Coordinates of C-alpha atoms and ligand atoms in Angstrom, one line a residue:
L272 CA 73.9 -37.2 31.4
D273 CA 72.6 -40.5 33.0
V274 CA 69.7 -38.6 34.6
S275 CA 68.7 -37.0 31.3
M276 CA 69.0 -40.3 29.6
D277 CA 66.7 -41.9 32.2
M278 CA 64.1 -39.1 31.8
W279 CA 64.1 -39.5 28.0
S280 CA 63.7 -43.3 28.2
Y281 CA 60.9 -42.8 30.7
F282 CA 59.0 -40.4 28.4
H283 CA 59.7 -42.6 25.4
T284 CA 58.2 -45.6 27.2
C285 CA 55.1 -43.6 28.1
L286 CA 54.6 -42.3 24.5
V287 CA 55.1 -45.8 23.1
S288 CA 52.6 -47.1 25.6
I289 CA 50.0 -44.4 24.7
W290 CA 50.5 -45.2 21.0
L291 CA 50.0 -48.9 21.6
H292 CA 46.8 -48.3 23.6
R293 CA 45.4 -45.5 21.4
F294 CA 42.3 -47.4 20.4
Y295 CA 41.3 -47.7 24.1
I296 CA 41.8 -44.0 24.5
Y297 CA 39.7 -43.2 21.4
S298 CA 36.9 -45.4 22.6
A299 CA 36.9 -43.8 26.1
V300 CA 36.7 -40.3 24.5
A301 CA 33.8 -41.4 22.2
L302 CA 32.0 -42.9 25.1
G303 CA 32.4 -39.7 27.1
I304 CA 31.0 -37.6 24.3
S305 CA 28.0 -40.0 23.7
L306 CA 27.2 -39.9 27.4
W307 CA 27.3 -36.0 27.4
I308 CA 24.9 -35.9 24.4
V309 CA 22.5 -38.3 26.1
I310 CA 22.5 -36.4 29.3
Q311 CA 21.9 -33.0 27.5
F312 CA 19.0 -34.5 25.5
T313 CA 17.3 -36.0 28.5
T314 CA 17.6 -32.9 30.7
T315 CA 16.2 -30.6 27.8
R316 CA 13.2 -32.9 27.3
T317 CA 12.5 -33.0 31.1
K318 CA 12.6 -29.2 31.2
R319 CA 10.2 -28.9 28.2
K320 CA 7.8 -31.3 29.8
Q321 CA 7.9 -29.4 33.0
S322 CA 7.2 -26.0 31.3
C323 CA 4.3 -27.4 29.3
G324 CA 3.0 -29.6 32.1
S325 CA 1.1 -27.0 34.1
P326 CA -1.6 -25.5 31.9
S327 CA -3.0 -23.5 34.8
S328 CA 0.1 -21.4 35.1
P329 CA -0.1 -18.1 33.2
E330 CA 3.3 -18.6 31.7
G331 CA 2.3 -21.9 30.3
T332 CA -0.9 -20.4 28.7
S333 CA 1.1 -17.5 27.3
D334 CA 3.6 -19.8 25.6
K335 CA 0.9 -22.0 24.3
L336 CA -0.9 -19.0 22.8
G337 CA 2.1 -17.3 21.4
N338 CA 4.2 -20.1 20.1
G339 CA 3.2 -23.5 21.3
C340 CA 5.1 -25.2 24.1
G341 CA 8.6 -24.0 24.8
P342 CA 10.5 -21.0 25.9
R343 CA 9.0 -17.9 24.2
Q344 CA 12.2 -16.5 22.7
A345 CA 13.3 -19.8 21.3
Q346 CA 10.1 -20.3 19.3
R347 CA 8.7 -18.5 16.3
I348 CA 6.2 -15.8 17.3
H349 CA 3.1 -16.2 15.2
V350 CA 1.1 -13.4 16.8
A351 CA 2.8 -10.6 18.6
G352 CA -0.4 -8.9 19.8
V353 CA -3.7 -7.4 18.7
K354 CA -4.5 -3.8 17.8
I355 CA -8.1 -2.9 17.9
F356 CA -9.0 0.2 15.9
Y357 CA -12.4 1.7 16.3
G358 CA -14.4 4.4 14.5
S359 CA -17.3 5.5 16.6
Q360 CA -19.7 8.4 17.0
T361 CA -22.1 7.4 19.8
G362 CA -19.7 5.0 21.5
T363 CA -20.9 1.5 20.5
A364 CA -17.8 0.6 18.5
K365 CA -15.6 1.9 21.3
R366 CA -17.5 -0.3 23.8
F367 CA -17.1 -3.3 21.6
A368 CA -13.4 -2.5 21.3
K369 CA -13.0 -2.6 25.1
A370 CA -14.9 -5.9 25.4
L371 CA -12.8 -7.4 22.7
A372 CA -9.6 -6.1 24.3
E373 CA -10.5 -7.7 27.6
A374 CA -11.1 -11.1 25.9
V375 CA -7.8 -10.9 24.1
F376 CA -6.0 -9.8 27.2
S377 CA -7.4 -12.9 29.0
L378 CA -5.5 -15.0 26.4
N379 CA -2.3 -13.4 27.7
L380 CA -1.7 -11.5 24.4
P381 CA -0.7 -7.8 24.3
V382 CA -3.6 -5.7 23.2
E383 CA -4.0 -2.1 22.2
I384 CA -7.2 -0.1 21.6
I385 CA -6.8 2.8 19.1
N386 CA -9.3 5.5 18.2
M387 CA -8.9 6.0 14.4
E388 CA -9.0 9.7 15.1
D389 CA -5.7 9.5 16.9
Y390 CA -3.9 7.3 14.5
D391 CA -1.7 8.1 11.6
P392 CA -2.4 5.4 9.0
E393 CA 0.4 6.7 6.7
D394 CA 3.2 5.6 9.0
G395 CA 1.4 3.2 11.3
L396 CA -0.3 0.8 8.9
V397 CA 2.9 0.1 7.0
E398 CA 4.6 -0.9 10.2
E399 CA 1.9 -3.4 10.8
T400 CA 3.0 -5.3 7.7
S401 CA 5.9 -6.7 9.6
S402 CA 4.8 -6.4 13.2
R403 CA 3.1 -9.8 13.5
N404 CA 0.1 -8.1 15.1
I405 CA -3.5 -8.8 14.2
C406 CA -5.3 -5.6 13.3
V407 CA -9.0 -5.5 14.1
F408 CA -11.2 -2.7 12.6
L409 CA -14.5 -1.9 14.3
V410 CA -16.2 0.8 12.4
A411 CA -19.7 2.3 12.2
T412 CA -21.5 3.7 9.2
Y413 CA -23.4 7.0 9.3
T414 CA -25.6 9.1 7.1
E415 CA -25.3 8.4 3.4
G416 CA -22.8 5.7 4.1
Q417 CA -20.2 8.0 5.6
P418 CA -17.8 7.1 8.3
P419 CA -18.1 8.7 11.8
E420 CA -16.2 12.0 12.0
S421 CA -13.5 10.4 14.0
A422 CA -12.7 7.9 11.2
V423 CA -13.0 10.3 8.2
W424 CA -9.2 10.9 7.8
F425 CA -8.4 7.2 8.3
C426 CA -10.9 6.2 5.6
K427 CA -9.9 9.0 3.3
W428 CA -6.3 7.9 3.5
L429 CA -7.1 4.3 3.0
E430 CA -9.3 5.0 0.0
E431 CA -6.7 7.2 -1.7
A432 CA -3.9 4.7 -1.1
A433 CA -6.0 1.9 -2.6
N434 CA -6.9 3.9 -5.6
D435 CA -3.7 5.8 -6.3
F436 CA -1.9 4.0 -9.0
R437 CA 1.4 5.2 -7.7
V438 CA 1.0 3.4 -4.4
G439 CA 2.2 -0.2 -4.9
K440 CA -0.5 -2.7 -4.9
S441 CA 1.4 -4.7 -2.3
F442 CA 1.6 -1.7 0.0
L443 CA 0.0 -3.4 3.0
Q444 CA 1.2 -6.9 2.2
G445 CA 1.8 -8.7 5.5
L446 CA -0.8 -6.8 7.5
R447 CA -3.3 -9.3 8.9
Y448 CA -6.8 -8.0 9.7
A449 CA -10.4 -8.6 10.5
V450 CA -13.3 -6.1 10.1
F451 CA -16.5 -5.9 12.1
G452 CA -19.0 -3.3 10.9
L453 CA -21.6 -1.5 12.9
G454 CA -24.7 -0.4 11.0
N455 CA -28.4 -0.5 10.7
S456 CA -30.1 -2.4 7.8
A457 CA -32.9 0.0 7.9
Y458 CA -30.5 2.2 5.9
V459 CA -30.9 -0.2 3.0
D460 CA -28.7 1.5 0.4
H461 CA -25.9 2.3 2.8
Y462 CA -26.0 -0.6 5.2
N463 CA -22.5 -1.0 6.7
T464 CA -20.9 0.7 3.7
V465 CA -17.9 1.9 5.6
A466 CA -16.9 -1.5 6.9
R467 CA -17.4 -3.0 3.5
R468 CA -15.3 -0.3 1.8
M469 CA -12.6 -0.5 4.5
D470 CA -12.4 -4.2 4.0
R471 CA -12.1 -3.8 0.3
W472 CA -9.4 -1.1 0.4
L473 CA -7.3 -3.1 2.8
W474 CA -7.7 -6.1 0.5
M475 CA -6.8 -4.0 -2.5
L476 CA -3.6 -3.1 -0.8
S477 CA -2.8 -6.8 -0.3
A478 CA -3.5 -6.9 3.4
S479 CA -4.7 -10.4 4.4
R480 CA -8.0 -11.1 6.0
I481 CA -7.8 -13.6 8.8
M482 CA -11.5 -14.1 8.6
A483 CA -14.5 -12.9 6.6
R484 CA -15.9 -9.5 7.4
A485 CA -18.9 -9.4 9.8
E486 CA -21.7 -6.9 10.0
G487 CA -23.5 -6.0 13.2
D488 CA -27.1 -4.8 12.7
C489 CA -28.9 -2.4 15.0
N490 CA -32.1 -3.3 13.4
V491 CA -33.4 -6.0 15.8
A492 CA -36.0 -7.2 13.3
Q493 CA -33.2 -8.1 10.8
S494 CA -30.2 -8.8 13.0
K495 CA -29.0 -12.4 12.6
H496 CA -28.6 -12.8 16.3
G497 CA -31.3 -10.5 17.5
S498 CA -29.3 -7.4 18.3
I499 CA -26.0 -5.8 17.3
E500 CA -24.6 -6.8 20.7
A501 CA -25.4 -10.5 20.0
D502 CA -24.0 -10.1 16.4
F503 CA -20.8 -8.8 18.0
E504 CA -20.6 -11.6 20.6
A505 CA -21.0 -14.2 18.0
W506 CA -18.3 -12.6 15.9
K507 CA -16.0 -12.1 18.9
D508 CA -16.1 -15.9 19.7
K509 CA -15.3 -16.7 16.2
F510 CA -12.5 -14.2 16.2
L511 CA -11.0 -15.5 19.4
T512 CA -11.0 -19.1 18.1
R513 CA -9.3 -17.9 14.9
L514 CA -6.8 -15.9 16.9
Q515 CA -5.8 -18.9 19.0
A516 CA -5.4 -21.0 15.9
L517 CA -3.1 -18.3 14.5
C518 CA -1.1 -18.2 17.7
R519 CA -0.5 -21.9 17.4
G520 CA 0.8 -21.2 13.9
E521 CA -2.0 -23.0 12.2
K522 CA -2.6 -22.0 8.6
K523 CA -5.9 -20.9 7.2
P524 CA -8.4 -23.6 6.5
C525 CA -8.7 -24.6 2.9
R526 CA -12.0 -24.0 1.1
G527 CA -11.0 -25.8 -2.0
K528 CA -10.5 -22.6 -3.9
C529 CA -6.7 -22.5 -4.1
K530 CA -5.4 -21.2 -7.4
K531 CA -4.0 -23.5 -10.1
G532 CA -5.0 -26.5 -8.0
K533 CA -2.2 -25.8 -5.5
C534 CA -3.6 -26.4 -2.0
K535 CA -1.5 -24.5 0.5
T536 CA -3.3 -25.7 3.5
S537 CA -5.3 -28.6 4.9
G538 CA -8.7 -28.9 6.5
K539 CA -12.1 -27.8 5.5
Q540 CA -14.6 -25.2 6.7
S541 CA -18.2 -25.0 6.0
K542 CA -18.8 -21.7 4.2
E543 CA -22.5 -21.8 5.0
S544 CA -21.9 -22.0 8.7
S545 CA -19.3 -19.4 8.5
D546 CA -21.6 -17.0 6.7
R547 CA -24.4 -17.7 9.1
E548 CA -22.3 -16.9 12.0
H549 CA -21.2 -13.6 10.4
G550 CA -24.7 -12.5 9.6
M551 CA -24.0 -11.6 6.0
S552 CA -26.3 -10.8 3.2
E553 CA -26.5 -12.7 -0.1
Q554 CA -24.5 -10.1 -1.8
D555 CA -21.8 -10.1 0.8
N556 CA -21.6 -13.9 0.7
T557 CA -20.5 -13.7 -2.9
E558 CA -17.8 -11.2 -2.1
A559 CA -16.6 -13.1 1.0
E560 CA -16.6 -16.3 -1.0
E561 CA -14.2 -14.8 -3.4
L562 CA -12.0 -12.8 -1.0
F563 CA -12.1 -14.8 2.2
E564 CA -8.8 -15.0 3.9
T565 CA -6.8 -13.8 0.9
S566 CA -5.2 -10.6 -0.2
S567 CA -5.3 -9.1 -3.6
E568 CA -1.6 -9.7 -3.9
E569 CA -2.0 -13.4 -3.2
E570 CA -4.7 -13.7 -5.7
A571 CA -2.8 -11.8 -8.4
G572 CA 0.1 -14.2 -7.6
D573 CA 2.8 -11.7 -8.3
T574 CA 4.8 -9.5 -6.0
D575 CA 6.4 -7.0 -8.3
S576 CA 5.5 -3.4 -7.7
V577 CA 6.2 -0.4 -9.8
I578 CA 7.9 2.5 -8.3
D579 CA 7.1 5.9 -9.7
V580 CA 9.9 8.4 -10.2
E581 CA 8.0 10.7 -7.9
D582 CA 8.8 8.2 -5.1
L583 CA 12.6 8.3 -5.6
G584 CA 13.1 10.5 -2.6
N585 CA 11.1 8.1 -0.5
V586 CA 12.9 5.1 -2.0
M587 CA 16.3 6.6 -1.2
G588 CA 15.3 6.8 2.5
H589 CA 14.0 3.3 2.6
M590 CA 16.6 1.7 0.2
K591 CA 17.9 -0.7 2.9
K592 CA 14.4 -1.9 3.8
A593 CA 13.2 -2.3 0.2
K594 CA 12.6 -5.8 -0.9
V595 CA 11.5 -5.4 -4.5
L596 CA 12.3 -2.3 -6.4
L597 CA 11.2 -2.4 -10.0
L598 CA 11.9 0.8 -11.6
E599 CA 9.9 0.6 -14.8
G600 CA 10.5 3.5 -17.2
V601 CA 11.0 7.0 -16.2
W602 CA 7.4 8.3 -15.9
H603 CA 4.1 6.6 -15.8
G604 CA 1.3 8.6 -17.2
I605 CA -2.4 8.1 -16.4
A606 CA -5.1 9.3 -18.8
V607 CA -8.3 10.2 -17.1
W608 CA -10.6 12.0 -19.3
H609 CA -13.2 10.6 -21.7
S610 CA -12.7 11.6 -25.3
A611 CA -16.2 13.0 -25.4
Q612 CA -14.9 15.8 -23.2
F613 CA -12.7 17.1 -26.0
I614 CA -14.5 19.5 -28.1
P615 CA -13.5 19.3 -31.8
A616 CA -12.2 22.7 -33.1
G617 CA -15.0 25.0 -34.1
L618 CA -17.7 23.5 -31.9
G619 CA -19.6 24.9 -28.9
A620 CA -18.6 25.6 -25.3
P621 CA -16.7 23.0 -23.2
W622 CA -18.6 20.6 -21.0
G623 CA -19.2 21.6 -17.4
S624 CA -15.9 22.2 -15.7
E625 CA -17.2 21.3 -12.3
I626 CA -17.4 17.6 -13.2
V627 CA -14.9 15.7 -11.0
P628 CA -13.3 13.0 -13.0
A629 CA -12.3 9.7 -11.4
H630 CA -9.2 9.5 -9.2
G631 CA -9.6 13.0 -7.9
Y632 CA -8.6 14.9 -11.1
K633 CA -10.3 18.2 -11.7
L634 CA -11.0 19.2 -15.3
I635 CA -10.0 22.6 -16.4
G636 CA -11.8 24.0 -19.4
S637 CA -12.1 21.2 -22.0
H638 CA -8.6 19.7 -22.2
S639 CA -6.6 20.4 -19.1
G640 CA -6.5 18.9 -15.6
V641 CA -5.2 19.4 -12.1
K642 CA -4.8 17.0 -9.2
L643 CA -3.4 17.1 -5.7
C644 CA -0.3 15.0 -5.7
R645 CA 0.1 12.6 -2.8
W646 CA 3.3 14.2 -1.8
T647 CA 1.6 17.5 -1.6
K648 CA -0.8 15.9 0.9
S649 CA 2.1 14.2 2.7
M650 CA 3.9 17.5 3.2
L651 CA 0.7 19.2 4.3
R652 CA 0.8 16.8 7.2
G653 CA 4.4 17.6 8.1
R654 CA 5.8 14.6 6.3
G655 CA 8.3 14.1 3.5
G656 CA 8.0 15.2 -0.1
C657 CA 8.8 13.7 -3.5
Y658 CA 12.2 13.3 -5.0
K659 CA 12.2 17.0 -6.0
H660 CA 12.2 17.8 -2.3
T661 CA 15.0 15.3 -1.6
F662 CA 17.2 16.4 -4.5
Y663 CA 16.3 20.1 -4.9
G664 CA 14.5 21.2 -1.8
I665 CA 11.3 21.8 -3.7
E666 CA 8.4 21.9 -1.1
S667 CA 5.8 19.4 -2.3
H668 CA 3.0 21.2 -0.4
R669 CA 3.6 24.3 -2.6
C670 CA 3.6 22.3 -5.8
M671 CA 0.6 22.1 -8.2
E672 CA 0.3 19.0 -10.5
A673 CA -1.4 19.9 -13.8
T674 CA -1.4 19.4 -17.5
P675 CA -2.7 21.6 -20.4
S676 CA -3.3 18.5 -22.5
L677 CA -5.0 15.3 -21.3
A678 CA -4.6 14.1 -24.9
C679 CA -1.5 12.1 -26.0
A680 CA 0.1 10.6 -29.0
N681 CA 0.8 7.3 -27.3
K682 CA -1.4 4.5 -25.9
C683 CA 1.1 3.3 -23.3
V684 CA 0.3 -0.1 -21.8
F685 CA 0.8 1.2 -18.3
C686 CA -1.6 4.1 -18.8
W687 CA -4.8 3.3 -16.9
R688 CA -7.3 4.7 -19.3
H689 CA -5.7 4.5 -22.7
H690 CA -8.9 3.2 -24.1
T691 CA -10.9 6.3 -23.1
N692 CA -8.5 9.3 -23.2
P693 CA -8.2 11.2 -26.4
V694 CA -5.3 10.4 -28.6
G695 CA -3.9 12.0 -31.7
T696 CA -0.8 13.1 -33.5
E697 CA -1.7 16.7 -33.7
W698 CA -3.9 19.2 -31.9
R699 CA -7.4 19.1 -33.4
W700 CA -9.5 20.2 -30.5
R701 CA -11.0 23.5 -29.5
M702 CA -8.3 25.4 -27.6
D703 CA -8.6 27.1 -24.2
Q704 CA -6.4 30.1 -23.5
P705 CA -3.4 29.7 -21.2
E706 CA -4.7 32.5 -19.0
Q707 CA -7.9 30.7 -18.4
I708 CA -6.1 27.4 -17.8
L709 CA -3.7 28.9 -15.3
Q710 CA -6.4 30.8 -13.4
E711 CA -8.7 27.8 -13.1
A712 CA -5.8 25.4 -12.2
L713 CA -4.8 27.7 -9.3
E714 CA -8.4 28.1 -8.1
K715 CA -9.1 24.4 -8.2
H716 CA -5.8 23.5 -6.7
Q717 CA -6.4 26.0 -3.8
N718 CA -9.9 24.6 -3.3
M719 CA -8.5 21.1 -3.0
I720 CA -5.9 22.4 -0.5
R721 CA -8.7 24.1 1.6
Q722 CA -10.5 20.8 1.9
F723 CA -7.7 19.7 4.1
K724 CA -8.4 22.4 6.7
G725 CA -9.1 20.8 10.1
V726 CA -8.2 17.3 8.8
S727 CA -6.4 15.3 11.5
G728 CA -2.6 15.7 11.2
V729 CA -2.6 18.6 8.7
K730 CA -0.3 21.4 9.8
A731 CA -2.1 24.8 9.8
A732 CA 1.1 26.7 8.8
R733 CA 1.8 24.3 5.9
L734 CA -1.8 24.7 4.7
E735 CA -1.4 28.5 4.6
E736 CA 1.9 28.1 2.7
A737 CA 0.3 25.6 0.3
L738 CA -2.3 28.1 -0.9
A739 CA 0.5 30.1 -2.5
V740 CA 1.7 27.9 -5.3
K741 CA 5.5 28.0 -5.9
H742 CA 6.0 25.1 -8.3
C743 CA 4.1 23.5 -11.1
A744 CA 4.6 19.9 -12.3
L745 CA 3.3 19.8 -15.9
S746 CA 3.3 16.1 -15.8
L747 CA -0.1 14.9 -14.7
V748 CA -1.4 12.9 -17.6
G749 CA -1.4 13.2 -21.4
E750 CA 1.3 15.2 -23.3
P751 CA 1.6 18.8 -22.1
I752 CA 3.9 19.8 -24.9
M753 CA 1.1 19.0 -27.5
Y754 CA -0.7 22.1 -26.3
P755 CA 0.1 24.7 -28.9
H756 CA 0.3 27.6 -26.3
I757 CA 2.6 25.7 -24.0
N758 CA 5.3 28.5 -24.1
Q759 CA 2.8 31.1 -23.2
L760 CA 1.5 29.0 -20.3
V761 CA 5.1 28.4 -19.1
R762 CA 5.7 32.2 -19.3
L763 CA 2.6 33.0 -17.3
L764 CA 3.7 30.5 -14.6
H765 CA 7.1 32.1 -14.4
Q766 CA 5.6 35.6 -14.3
Q767 CA 3.8 34.5 -11.2
G768 CA 7.0 33.2 -9.6
I769 CA 6.0 29.6 -10.2
S770 CA 8.8 27.2 -11.3
T771 CA 8.0 24.7 -14.0
F772 CA 8.8 20.9 -14.3
L773 CA 7.7 19.6 -17.6
V774 CA 7.6 15.9 -18.6
T775 CA 7.2 14.9 -22.3
N776 CA 6.8 11.5 -23.9
A777 CA 9.6 11.8 -26.5
Q778 CA 7.4 12.0 -29.6
F779 CA 7.5 15.7 -30.3
P780 CA 11.2 16.7 -31.0
E781 CA 10.3 19.9 -32.8
E782 CA 8.1 21.0 -29.9
I783 CA 11.0 20.2 -27.5
R784 CA 13.2 22.5 -29.7
R785 CA 10.7 25.2 -29.7
L786 CA 10.0 25.0 -26.0
E787 CA 11.2 28.1 -24.1
P788 CA 13.3 27.4 -21.0
V789 CA 11.4 25.6 -18.2
T790 CA 12.9 25.1 -14.8
Q791 CA 13.4 21.4 -15.5
L792 CA 12.6 19.4 -18.6
Y793 CA 12.2 15.6 -18.5
V794 CA 11.9 13.2 -21.4
S795 CA 10.4 9.8 -20.7
V796 CA 12.4 6.9 -21.8
D797 CA 10.0 3.9 -21.5
A798 CA 12.1 1.5 -23.5
S799 CA 15.5 1.0 -25.0
T800 CA 14.8 -0.6 -28.4
K801 CA 12.4 0.2 -31.3
E802 CA 10.5 -3.0 -30.7
S803 CA 10.1 -2.7 -27.0
L804 CA 9.1 1.0 -27.4
K805 CA 6.4 0.0 -29.8
R806 CA 5.1 -2.7 -27.5
I807 CA 5.2 -0.5 -24.4
D808 CA 4.2 3.0 -25.6
R809 CA 2.1 1.8 -28.6
P810 CA 2.8 5.1 -30.3
L811 CA 0.4 6.6 -33.0
F812 CA 3.3 8.0 -35.0
K813 CA 4.6 5.7 -37.7
D814 CA 8.1 7.2 -37.4
F815 CA 7.9 6.9 -33.6
W816 CA 11.5 5.6 -33.2
Q817 CA 13.0 8.5 -35.2
R818 CA 10.9 10.9 -33.1
F819 CA 12.1 9.2 -29.9
L820 CA 15.8 9.5 -30.9
D821 CA 15.3 13.1 -32.2
S822 CA 13.6 14.0 -28.9
L823 CA 16.6 12.8 -27.0
K824 CA 18.9 14.8 -29.3
A825 CA 16.7 17.9 -28.8
L826 CA 17.0 17.4 -25.1
A827 CA 20.8 17.2 -25.4
E828 CA 20.9 20.4 -27.4
K829 CA 18.9 22.3 -24.7
Ligands
FMN1156 C1 -27.9 9.6 12.1 C2 -27.5 8.2 11.9 C3 -27.3 7.7 10.6 C4 -27.0 6.4 10.4 N1 -26.7 6.0 9.1 C5 -26.4 4.7 8.9 C6 -26.2 4.2 7.5 O1 -26.2 5.0 6.6 N2 -25.9 2.9 7.4 C7 -25.8 2.0 8.4 O2 -25.5 0.9 8.2 N3 -26.0 2.5 9.7 C8 -26.3 3.7 9.9 N4 -26.6 4.2 11.2 C9 -26.5 3.2 12.3 C10 -25.2 3.3 13.1 O3 -24.1 2.9 12.3 C11 -25.3 2.4 14.3 O4 -26.2 2.9 15.2 C12 -23.9 2.1 15.0 O5 -24.1 1.1 16.0 C13 -23.4 3.3 15.6 O6 -22.1 3.0 16.1 P1 -21.4 4.0 17.1 O7 -22.2 4.1 18.4 O8 -20.1 3.4 17.4 O9 -21.2 5.3 16.5 C14 -26.9 5.5 11.5 C15 -27.2 5.9 12.8 C16 -27.5 7.3 13.0 C17 -27.7 7.7 14.4

C-alpha cells in the first residue's frame, strides 16, 4: 500500500509541476513550429533558385517555356505542345511545316506535324479545345480557290460545321490557332482563298486566333518580303515570339478594342507593324482588325448553345462532359427557299430544279426539298448516328431528310430564313405530285451520297448501303403536313419499304387527325404558354393557341 501511495504522490507531483509550468511548454512548442516553418520556407526558396538559376540547362529552358520557373507539374501548363497541320500539293507547305516544327522543338516544346489528309477533324479538332495545344494551319490554295486534294475533306468538314446551324457556335471554343496561307497573288480573285476561309470557319466556330492570319505570296513582284520563303520566315519569327509569350502565360496584347470598355489585358501593339509583318492586303487588314485574337464566341459575349433534338443520341454519350446544355424547344426548323420559288396555283412550270439553295439543300419541284443530314455523313464515315440510332437502331446513313412543303404557317424566331421562306395558313401554290417528289428526292439524295465516294474516312460498305434509303425524316424545314397529298406521299414511302418520321409544328390539328399512320409522329412544343408561343413561333393563325392545344389532343388520340 505504501509503495502505491508513493507512486501516486510522485505522479501527482509531476502533473502539478507540468501544470504550473504549462506556459513554458506552450512557448517551447510554438517556437519549435515556427522554426520548422522557417526552415521549410528557406529550403524551398533555395531549391527554386537553383532550378531557375541555370538557363543553359535544357530542363531550365523547358520549365521557362512551359510554365515559368518551378517544377513543371506544380505549375499551370499554358501550352502543352504545337500541332502543325499542312495542306499541300507540291510540297511547299509540308516543307514549311517541317521548318516550323524544328523551331518549335528547339524551344523544348512537343510538336507534331499532321497532313490534313490523314486527319479526322470530326473527332480530333474537338479534342484540341481542351488540349492546351496550339494548332497551326499551313494551307495552300489551288485553281479557282480550291484547297489541295489532300485538304479537301478537312476544308469540307470545317465549312459544313461552321455553316450548319445545328452545330453549336461554340463548337471549337478553347482551340487556339494560327493560319499561314500559301498562294500566288497573280491569281487575283482567288488569292489565298483557302487560308482565308479556313481562318474564318475556325473563327465562326469560336476557336481563338493567337495571331492574325498571314499570307505567303509566290509572286516575287508582290510578295511583302520578296518571296514566299521570306514571308514564311517573317511569320515564323512572329509566331515563335507569340508562342513563347503564351508559354509564359502572358495574355494577348490589348489593341484598345475590348467590348463595353472592359479591357481584359494590358499592353499595346502597333497594328500597322503587325500587318506589315504579315504581308496583308488592305481588305485583309480590315478583317484582321476586327477579328484579331478573338473568337466569334468571345465577340458575341455569350456561351449558350442550342442542342438540336437530332443530337440527343450524341448528347447522351457525352452527358458527363457537357458544360452547357440548353435544350430549346423540341425541333428547330430552318427555312431555306425564297418565296419567289413558289409558283402560285395555275401558273407555269416550276423554276429550275437544279438550283442548289444555300446550306446544301436541294430543291425538288417547286415546293419540296432534300438535304444530307450531318448524321448521315457521320455514319457514312463509320461514326455514330442521331438519337434515332441511339434509341431505335435507325441507321442514319440510310436515312433521307426531306420535306414536301418548304412553306410554313409560323415565322419562328429561331428559323434562319423566316423573312424569305413562303408562309401561309393554307396551301395556295401549284402542287407537285407525290410520285414526282419521291422520285426526285431519292435521286438527289443518292447523288449527294455518291459525292462522298473516295472521300477520306468514308466507308465503302456504308456508302453502298446508303444508296438504298430505308428511312425518311419528313422534318427538314417548313411544315410537311401542309402538303395536301401528304398521306399519298407517306404511302408511297411505305410501299418502297421506307419508314417515315414526320415532324409537325402543332398548327394543323385536323391534318394531324387525317394523317394516316406514319412510323413516328412528332409535334413540336416550342413554348408552354400562349404568350411565349406567340413570341417564339410568331404564328400566322389568330387561333394559334387553340390549334396548338388541339394538335396535342390530336396527337394523344393517335
Ligand atoms: C495550278 C496552280 C493553281 C494555283 N491556283 C492558285 C490560286 O487560285 N490562288 C492562289 O493564291 N494560289 C494559287 N496557286 C499557287 C499555290 O498556292 C502556291 O504555289 C503554293 O505555294 C503551293 O503550295 P504547295 O507546294 O504546298 O502545294 C496555284 C498554283 C498552281 C500550280
